[in-house]
XYZ file of C-alpha atoms in Angstrom:
554
model
C 77.524 37.159 -25.518
C 81.158 36.180 -26.042
C 83.934 38.398 -27.343
C 83.690 36.885 -30.827
C 79.896 36.961 -31.122
C 78.108 39.567 -33.200
C 75.541 41.496 -31.160
C 72.574 42.680 -33.215
C 71.432 46.084 -31.946
C 68.152 47.686 -33.033
C 68.288 51.486 -32.669
C 64.918 53.291 -32.778
C 65.836 56.982 -33.030
C 64.327 59.730 -35.204
C 67.333 62.074 -34.910
C 69.935 61.155 -37.598
C 72.726 62.945 -35.725
C 72.151 60.921 -32.547
C 71.873 57.723 -34.573
C 75.183 58.482 -36.265
C 76.879 58.975 -32.905
C 75.565 55.641 -31.614
C 76.869 53.933 -34.758
C 80.312 55.508 -34.241
C 80.429 54.471 -30.581
C 79.560 50.865 -31.415
C 82.113 50.731 -34.213
C 84.754 51.979 -31.779
C 84.294 48.987 -29.464
C 87.690 47.236 -29.319
C 86.440 43.787 -28.257
C 82.848 43.292 -29.379
C 81.361 43.335 -32.869
C 77.987 45.004 -33.287
C 75.494 44.882 -36.117
C 73.328 48.018 -35.989
C 69.834 48.242 -37.472
C 68.407 51.772 -37.405
C 64.727 52.661 -37.646
C 63.250 56.127 -37.220
C 59.868 55.194 -35.730
C 58.441 52.577 -33.398
C 56.205 50.886 -35.945
C 59.173 50.062 -38.186
C 61.113 48.924 -35.111
C 58.301 46.544 -34.100
C 58.325 45.097 -37.595
C 62.061 44.379 -37.355
C 61.559 42.694 -33.948
C 58.917 40.438 -35.458
C 61.027 39.547 -38.513
C 64.493 38.781 -37.206
C 66.548 38.009 -34.138
C 67.505 41.101 -32.174
C 69.806 40.977 -29.148
C 69.119 44.402 -27.653
C 66.990 47.492 -28.388
C 68.188 51.096 -27.951
C 65.153 53.384 -28.033
C 64.558 57.120 -27.775
C 61.363 57.994 -25.871
C 60.438 60.870 -28.196
C 59.479 59.289 -31.508
C 57.133 60.467 -34.263
C 54.605 57.694 -33.527
C 55.158 57.115 -29.804
C 56.252 59.109 -26.788
C 57.239 58.447 -23.207
C 56.745 55.216 -21.298
C 54.226 53.856 -23.809
C 57.183 53.217 -26.096
C 58.774 50.867 -23.546
C 55.439 49.165 -22.875
C 54.834 48.491 -26.582
C 58.267 46.927 -27.059
C 57.910 44.872 -23.884
C 54.492 43.675 -25.086
C 55.999 42.635 -28.403
C 58.694 40.546 -26.694
C 59.230 39.683 -23.036
C 62.815 38.513 -23.467
C 64.406 41.395 -25.377
C 66.684 43.770 -23.404
C 65.645 47.440 -23.704
C 67.930 50.422 -23.076
C 66.224 53.809 -22.971
C 68.022 56.825 -24.467
C 66.948 60.085 -22.853
C 68.064 63.676 -23.035
C 67.128 64.501 -19.440
C 68.781 63.444 -16.191
C 65.447 62.714 -14.428
C 65.941 60.051 -11.777
C 62.242 59.414 -11.091
C 61.323 59.174 -14.788
C 64.236 56.791 -15.408
C 63.070 54.543 -12.558
C 59.572 54.507 -14.102
C 61.130 53.382 -17.378
C 62.810 50.488 -15.546
C 59.490 49.612 -13.912
C 57.861 49.486 -17.349
C 60.344 46.858 -18.511
C 63.533 48.617 -19.556
C 66.803 47.094 -18.357
C 68.820 50.323 -18.288
C 68.818 53.954 -19.389
C 71.485 56.309 -20.714
C 71.667 60.107 -20.766
C 72.438 61.076 -24.375
C 74.889 63.793 -23.416
C 76.919 61.296 -21.343
C 77.136 58.420 -23.833
C 80.491 57.213 -25.090
C 81.773 53.849 -26.321
C 82.584 52.496 -22.858
C 79.279 53.499 -21.261
C 77.238 52.234 -24.221
C 78.983 48.842 -24.412
C 78.797 48.482 -20.632
C 75.063 49.235 -20.684
C 74.496 46.641 -23.429
C 76.437 44.006 -21.481
C 74.500 44.823 -18.329
C 71.127 44.739 -20.114
C 71.858 41.338 -21.666
C 72.989 39.939 -18.318
C 70.044 41.396 -16.459
C 67.402 40.117 -18.901
C 69.002 36.681 -18.704
C 68.872 36.743 -14.904
C 65.303 38.036 -14.943
C 64.276 35.332 -17.365
C 65.916 32.588 -15.330
C 64.474 33.902 -12.093
C 61.020 34.176 -13.672
C 61.196 30.601 -14.943
C 62.426 29.375 -11.559
C 59.657 31.206 -9.734
C 57.074 29.666 -12.069
C 58.372 26.155 -11.440
C 58.533 26.678 -7.704
C 55.045 28.142 -7.696
C 53.665 24.987 -9.310
C 55.448 22.780 -6.748
C 54.290 24.889 -3.816
C 50.680 24.593 -4.934
C 50.669 20.997 -3.751
C 52.857 21.275 -0.625
C 55.782 23.027 1.021
C 57.505 20.162 2.871
C 59.201 16.998 1.708
C 59.726 14.131 4.185
C 62.701 11.759 4.319
C 63.145 8.713 6.607
C 66.691 7.325 6.530
C 67.807 3.869 7.755
C 71.449 4.751 8.277
C 73.162 1.300 8.369
C 71.582 0.116 5.098
C 71.482 3.468 3.367
C 67.838 2.977 2.506
C 65.603 6.034 2.631
C 61.903 6.624 2.222
C 60.785 9.830 0.527
C 57.218 11.095 0.284
C 55.541 12.318 -2.872
C 56.111 15.934 -1.897
C 59.885 15.469 -1.600
C 60.025 13.936 -5.070
C 57.688 16.449 -6.710
C 59.729 19.266 -5.206
C 62.548 18.139 -7.526
C 60.296 17.245 -10.456
C 60.406 13.485 -9.969
C 57.893 10.760 -9.202
C 58.590 8.389 -6.320
C 59.411 5.614 -8.786
C 62.085 7.788 -10.395
C 63.590 8.746 -7.061
C 63.959 5.188 -5.716
C 64.833 4.386 -2.102
C 68.605 4.784 -1.811
C 70.363 7.580 0.033
C 72.766 7.872 -2.912
C 70.041 9.651 -4.917
C 70.142 12.481 -2.380
C 73.939 12.556 -2.435
C 73.957 12.725 -6.236
C 71.484 15.625 -6.245
C 73.345 17.792 -3.714
C 75.322 20.648 -5.246
C 79.057 19.832 -4.967
C 79.795 23.214 -3.413
C 77.262 22.568 -0.629
C 78.619 19.329 0.818
C 80.628 21.183 3.422
C 77.438 22.948 4.572
C 75.786 19.568 5.123
C 78.697 17.723 6.731
C 79.484 20.615 9.057
C 76.096 20.074 10.732
C 75.287 16.402 9.958
C 78.474 14.698 11.150
C 78.449 16.222 14.682
C 74.777 15.285 14.993
C 75.409 11.679 13.932
C 78.092 11.528 16.622
C 75.519 12.634 19.174
C 77.131 16.033 19.764
C 74.134 18.193 18.739
C 70.394 18.021 19.251
C 69.467 18.753 15.664
C 70.859 18.645 12.160
C 70.152 21.770 10.065
C 71.582 23.013 6.778
C 70.601 25.054 3.754
C 71.800 23.603 0.474
C 70.881 23.067 -3.169
C 69.415 20.002 -4.830
C 69.384 19.386 -8.564
C 65.936 19.467 -10.075
C 65.071 17.018 -12.802
C 64.870 19.921 -15.258
C 68.447 20.912 -14.511
C 68.141 23.890 -12.193
C 68.997 24.057 -8.514
C 66.424 24.050 -5.723
C 67.382 25.626 -2.424
C 66.115 23.637 0.567
C 66.199 24.110 4.305
C 67.077 20.618 5.514
C 66.413 19.720 9.153
C 66.457 16.302 10.859
C 67.060 14.333 14.012
C 68.358 10.852 14.878
C 65.508 8.931 16.463
C 67.147 5.518 17.067
C 70.586 4.511 18.320
C 72.092 1.015 18.773
C 73.724 -0.337 21.930
C 77.086 1.040 20.813
C 75.744 4.560 20.417
C 75.687 4.408 16.642
C 72.776 6.093 14.828
C 70.219 3.762 13.236
C 67.369 5.945 12.017
C 67.004 9.637 11.263
C 63.957 11.536 10.058
C 63.787 15.013 8.592
C 62.121 17.432 6.227
C 63.098 19.492 3.221
C 61.476 22.889 2.957
C 61.725 24.626 -0.376
C 63.344 28.033 0.268
C 64.121 28.869 -3.342
C 61.826 31.894 -3.283
C 63.499 33.223 -0.183
C 66.921 32.708 -1.725
C 65.793 34.369 -4.922
C 64.519 37.279 -2.849
C 67.840 37.421 -1.001
C 69.640 37.349 -4.335
C 67.389 40.119 -5.648
C 67.962 42.149 -2.479
C 71.698 41.568 -2.833
C 71.486 42.626 -6.468
C 69.582 45.779 -5.560
C 72.019 46.624 -2.779
C 74.924 45.941 -5.121
C 73.336 48.208 -7.717
C 72.860 50.968 -5.132
C 76.471 50.541 -4.075
C 77.695 51.051 -7.634
C 75.669 54.152 -8.524
C 77.472 57.470 -8.395
C 74.660 59.201 -6.505
C 74.542 59.038 -2.719
C 71.592 56.977 -1.467
C 70.389 57.112 2.121
C 67.426 55.344 3.770
C 65.937 56.738 6.970
C 63.106 55.780 9.297
C 60.024 57.936 9.803
C 61.984 60.090 12.273
C 64.712 60.705 9.644
C 67.285 58.553 11.443
C 69.612 56.933 8.940
C 69.287 53.145 8.642
C 71.388 52.578 5.519
C 73.651 54.541 3.189
C 75.714 53.541 0.169
C 79.393 54.074 -0.571
C 78.684 57.154 -2.675
C 77.115 58.781 0.390
C 80.417 58.348 2.221
C 82.332 59.867 -0.693
C 79.879 62.743 -1.024
C 79.650 63.743 2.640
C 82.920 62.475 4.118
C 81.015 60.584 6.843
C 81.405 56.811 7.095
C 78.333 54.633 7.267
C 79.220 53.747 10.841
C 79.161 57.440 11.716
C 75.908 58.031 9.829
C 73.765 55.114 11.078
C 71.345 56.331 13.741
C 71.995 60.005 13.000
C 69.716 62.443 11.205
C 71.049 64.020 7.986
C 70.607 67.503 9.457
C 72.901 66.481 12.311
C 75.638 65.605 9.818
C 75.512 67.828 6.747
C 73.285 70.809 7.564
C 74.984 74.009 6.382
C 72.696 76.635 7.847
C 72.224 78.170 4.387
C 68.522 77.217 4.277
C 66.041 78.878 6.619
C 63.496 76.980 8.792
C 60.722 77.693 6.272
C 62.659 75.725 3.646
C 62.794 72.602 5.816
C 59.195 73.027 6.933
C 58.027 72.991 3.309
C 60.208 69.930 2.630
C 58.714 67.997 5.562
C 55.169 68.995 4.666
C 55.721 67.554 1.187
C 57.145 64.168 2.176
C 54.847 63.634 5.175
C 51.928 64.136 2.781
C 53.242 61.145 0.853
C 54.736 63.128 -2.019
C 58.245 63.176 -3.444
C 60.316 66.292 -2.756
C 63.033 67.365 -5.138
C 65.212 70.408 -5.163
C 68.679 71.830 -4.598
C 70.263 72.414 -1.217
C 73.598 73.621 0.129
C 75.134 71.055 2.494
C 78.379 70.776 4.425
C 80.889 67.908 4.228
C 82.578 66.471 7.289
C 85.642 68.642 6.605
C 83.498 71.778 6.640
C 83.450 72.306 2.870
C 80.140 73.542 1.451
C 78.732 71.957 -1.694
C 75.616 72.220 -3.864
C 73.471 69.102 -3.767
C 70.539 67.988 -5.894
C 68.285 66.010 -3.576
C 65.251 63.779 -4.150
C 63.383 62.414 -1.115
C 60.641 59.818 -1.589
C 58.427 58.336 1.146
C 58.116 54.537 1.315
C 54.760 53.185 2.509
C 53.808 49.815 3.958
C 50.900 47.691 2.707
C 48.481 49.715 4.818
C 49.640 52.950 3.174
C 51.531 54.248 6.220
C 54.885 55.945 5.657
C 57.645 53.861 7.240
C 60.820 55.071 5.555
C 62.264 57.807 3.401
C 64.740 57.240 0.559
C 67.002 60.129 -0.364
C 69.076 60.307 -3.548
C 71.857 62.894 -3.378
C 74.002 64.244 -6.210
C 76.836 66.750 -5.986
C 76.037 69.475 -8.538
C 78.698 71.951 -7.422
C 80.633 71.621 -10.669
C 77.476 72.014 -12.726
C 76.513 75.118 -10.771
C 80.033 76.507 -11.218
C 79.875 75.916 -14.966
C 76.434 77.516 -15.141
C 77.818 80.574 -13.348
C 80.797 80.715 -15.698
C 78.554 80.378 -18.758
C 76.302 83.123 -17.427
C 79.306 85.380 -16.878
C 80.594 84.646 -20.374
C 77.186 85.469 -21.824
C 76.673 88.680 -19.846
C 80.079 90.259 -19.166
C 83.012 91.688 -21.066
C 85.953 89.323 -20.701
C 88.587 92.074 -20.533
C 87.104 94.446 -17.963
C 84.579 92.257 -16.171
C 81.821 94.821 -16.755
C 78.489 93.966 -18.398
C 78.600 93.582 -22.169
C 76.485 95.889 -24.329
C 73.535 93.501 -24.728
C 73.199 92.749 -21.038
C 73.803 96.370 -20.013
C 70.944 97.455 -22.277
C 68.708 94.768 -20.741
C 69.542 96.052 -17.255
C 68.973 99.635 -18.384
C 65.538 98.742 -19.783
C 64.628 97.036 -16.511
C 65.719 100.164 -14.648
C 63.589 102.309 -16.965
C 60.564 100.115 -16.176
C 61.235 100.709 -12.470
C 61.546 104.462 -13.128
C 58.121 104.528 -14.758
C 56.600 102.748 -11.756
C 58.195 104.870 -9.022
C 58.905 108.102 -10.959
C 62.427 108.509 -9.577
C 65.437 109.736 -11.558
C 68.442 107.850 -12.860
C 71.615 109.384 -14.243
C 72.984 107.745 -17.418
C 76.617 108.366 -18.395
C 78.474 107.696 -21.633
C 82.290 107.651 -21.356
C 84.958 107.553 -24.059
C 88.730 107.384 -23.522
C 90.352 110.281 -25.370
C 92.745 109.464 -28.225
C 92.730 105.798 -27.266
C 93.628 104.800 -30.821
C 97.005 106.515 -30.409
C 97.828 104.165 -27.522
C 96.991 101.110 -29.595
C 98.975 102.434 -32.557
C 101.928 103.649 -30.518
C 102.287 100.945 -27.873
C 100.342 97.983 -29.269
C 97.025 96.391 -28.455
C 98.248 94.580 -25.268
C 99.060 98.004 -23.809
C 95.676 99.244 -24.978
C 94.019 96.344 -23.160
C 96.045 97.165 -20.055
C 94.804 100.775 -20.261
C 91.192 99.609 -20.444
C 91.731 97.442 -17.379
C 93.464 100.376 -15.651
C 90.407 102.561 -16.326
C 88.051 99.767 -15.187
C 89.908 99.554 -11.889
C 89.557 103.298 -11.317
C 85.822 103.149 -12.028
C 85.346 100.312 -9.552
C 87.132 102.333 -6.901
C 85.210 105.567 -7.530
C 81.678 104.349 -8.239
C 79.076 103.139 -5.771
C 78.013 99.500 -5.447
C 74.565 100.324 -6.832
C 76.007 101.875 -10.015
C 75.903 99.584 -13.079
C 78.703 99.719 -15.678
C 78.816 98.271 -19.178
C 81.434 98.218 -21.916
C 79.530 99.463 -24.957
C 82.330 99.461 -27.537
C 86.105 99.340 -27.845
C 86.913 102.276 -25.520
C 83.329 103.316 -24.816
C 81.609 102.660 -21.488
C 78.175 103.423 -20.075
C 77.008 103.815 -16.493
C 73.568 104.197 -14.955
C 73.279 105.512 -11.415
C 69.988 104.734 -9.645
C 68.412 107.404 -7.454
C 70.831 110.028 -8.824
C 70.036 113.489 -10.198
C 72.164 115.697 -12.463
C 74.208 117.511 -9.818
C 75.508 114.462 -7.890
C 76.093 112.713 -11.223
C 78.245 115.659 -12.317
C 80.228 115.482 -9.059
C 80.911 111.765 -9.469
C 81.779 112.146 -13.164
C 84.169 115.030 -12.460
C 85.881 113.058 -9.720
C 86.245 110.078 -12.029
C 87.610 112.306 -14.835
C 90.129 113.972 -12.527
C 91.343 110.727 -10.935
C 92.002 109.226 -14.372
C 93.806 112.350 -15.576
C 95.996 112.280 -12.449
C 96.659 108.524 -12.606
C 98.675 107.523 -15.686
C 99.329 103.905 -16.561
C 102.814 102.641 -15.664
C 103.764 99.721 -17.921
C 107.020 98.387 -19.364
C 108.955 101.437 -18.070
C 106.455 103.733 -19.832
C 104.262 106.323 -18.190
C 101.142 106.676 -20.334
C 98.599 109.384 -19.432
C 95.027 109.347 -20.710
C 91.831 111.317 -20.173
C 88.152 110.618 -20.546
C 85.205 112.535 -21.966
C 81.851 112.028 -20.264
C 78.281 112.799 -21.305
C 75.348 112.721 -18.879
C 71.583 112.444 -19.438
C 68.776 111.947 -16.948
C 66.245 109.133 -17.145
C 62.740 109.845 -15.879
C 59.253 108.550 -16.527
C 58.802 110.735 -19.637
C 62.108 109.809 -21.264
C 60.495 107.708 -23.979
C 62.754 104.631 -23.972
C 65.966 103.508 -22.341
C 67.683 103.729 -25.723
C 66.569 107.352 -26.094
C 68.240 108.254 -22.798
C 71.461 106.523 -23.845
C 71.366 108.466 -27.136
C 71.055 111.744 -25.217
C 74.034 110.810 -23.043
C 75.963 109.978 -26.217
C 75.114 113.404 -27.657
C 76.354 115.021 -24.454
C 79.554 112.974 -24.820
C 79.920 114.281 -28.401
C 79.585 117.827 -27.062
C 82.331 117.113 -24.503
C 84.627 115.947 -27.305
C 83.857 119.051 -29.377
C 84.813 121.202 -26.394
C 88.339 119.862 -26.205
C 87.778 116.457 -24.552
C 88.709 115.619 -20.941
C 85.530 117.215 -19.681
C 81.959 116.456 -18.583
C 78.803 117.681 -20.287
C 75.127 117.234 -19.401
C 72.283 116.909 -21.919
C 69.676 119.409 -20.871
């Protein structure tokens, strides 16, 4: 796919909003032009594949007429040469790998897609399917040649340049003996230009009598136009009276499969080196044999430092108890994949949250030989989750629980009261004449007063007491394991401290008081809301009695 070539993309997606985003991302590509065909179900997508040329397929795995990996299998069955990119809403490493095993070339998390990532994935998928196709074709051709033999013989008369090849040498390159001829020049013409130095580096010293054997790995051009990797070995058998070589004999062994495997291994290693997740491979005793670059970035340990060590000798934080690790080992030694979250420690001592997946790798006899761990730093995600939880459950000004979450906590406490039949004191608090502060000094000063009051409550209340901001200047407290008399003592102390502690702000001294109503929660209280209503009525009584006082609902 060149910069000027249109790339025809088939998008199979039943969500119009997601389809619209994909269309926008493709249109935003600065260098490549894309033609997008959108279908909302797999059946219509299969019809398009059968009717016209498609360069790449983007497919959601949750469609009206197909779900999960069967979707990939159906597309792969329809065409073996079409790149497939899976669009998924979940960051599930194992499921994504299964999608690749079923024939997909890549996968993208919907929430992480943008123009760059989408175009890069399309480029990668097209390149990968091309490489897979070429490798598959090469493996087929080599398989046919290896059915007849694995070695090709050559016998070279050096002074004349004449050479005798056997049938196997010729068939290895797709020729008959008649087509090959008997001149050494045919071999020279077939050698890859970049490989001549590999040959001469070993052949010339041997022809001078300096080495016992000639050996080189190089490529020869097959009749069909591809390159065949051979391991070429030979020896001079005859010399003349002047010490010049006369005859050499050798063999060509087809090593294309080995080279393809090496290339595939290199590709896999390269892929593991480019992923953002840390990948570590250990032996059965958990000693590290290999780790990628992301592992170094994640942990701060170099690969040289990590090789031969156990992960728990490097990054163990001590935050997990022995039972945690025992359960982990029981899972993987049973041949199952373990996944979970763990707190680890970087080389510099910094703790971080890690999402970890450990999979056992078995040999052909089914024995576990290695473990592969995939590590992802989720500290930022955990931090954001905590922040979102705080935003959803707390009042942003005072830091206390908001009304909804306070009521949920109060209802949970009431359920506990009904089980254990203990008492809980519930307080309703209202700042007296708070509106006058807002009207006289402005809302920023009013906010400062609320924070001033919140600070006093934190100092005076116990850690087990739960506070919520119910309204503008209204607060509620429930005190576990507290009866009326101690609740009155705490409320009076809180009232007095506030009355004796004015707010100093902008050269102003602003006093304020609080009215407090108390009700008791017990097993026969009806509901948590009923108790809060009683405390509110007690608060109303406190206001009617001149404010700045505490009243109990009896």
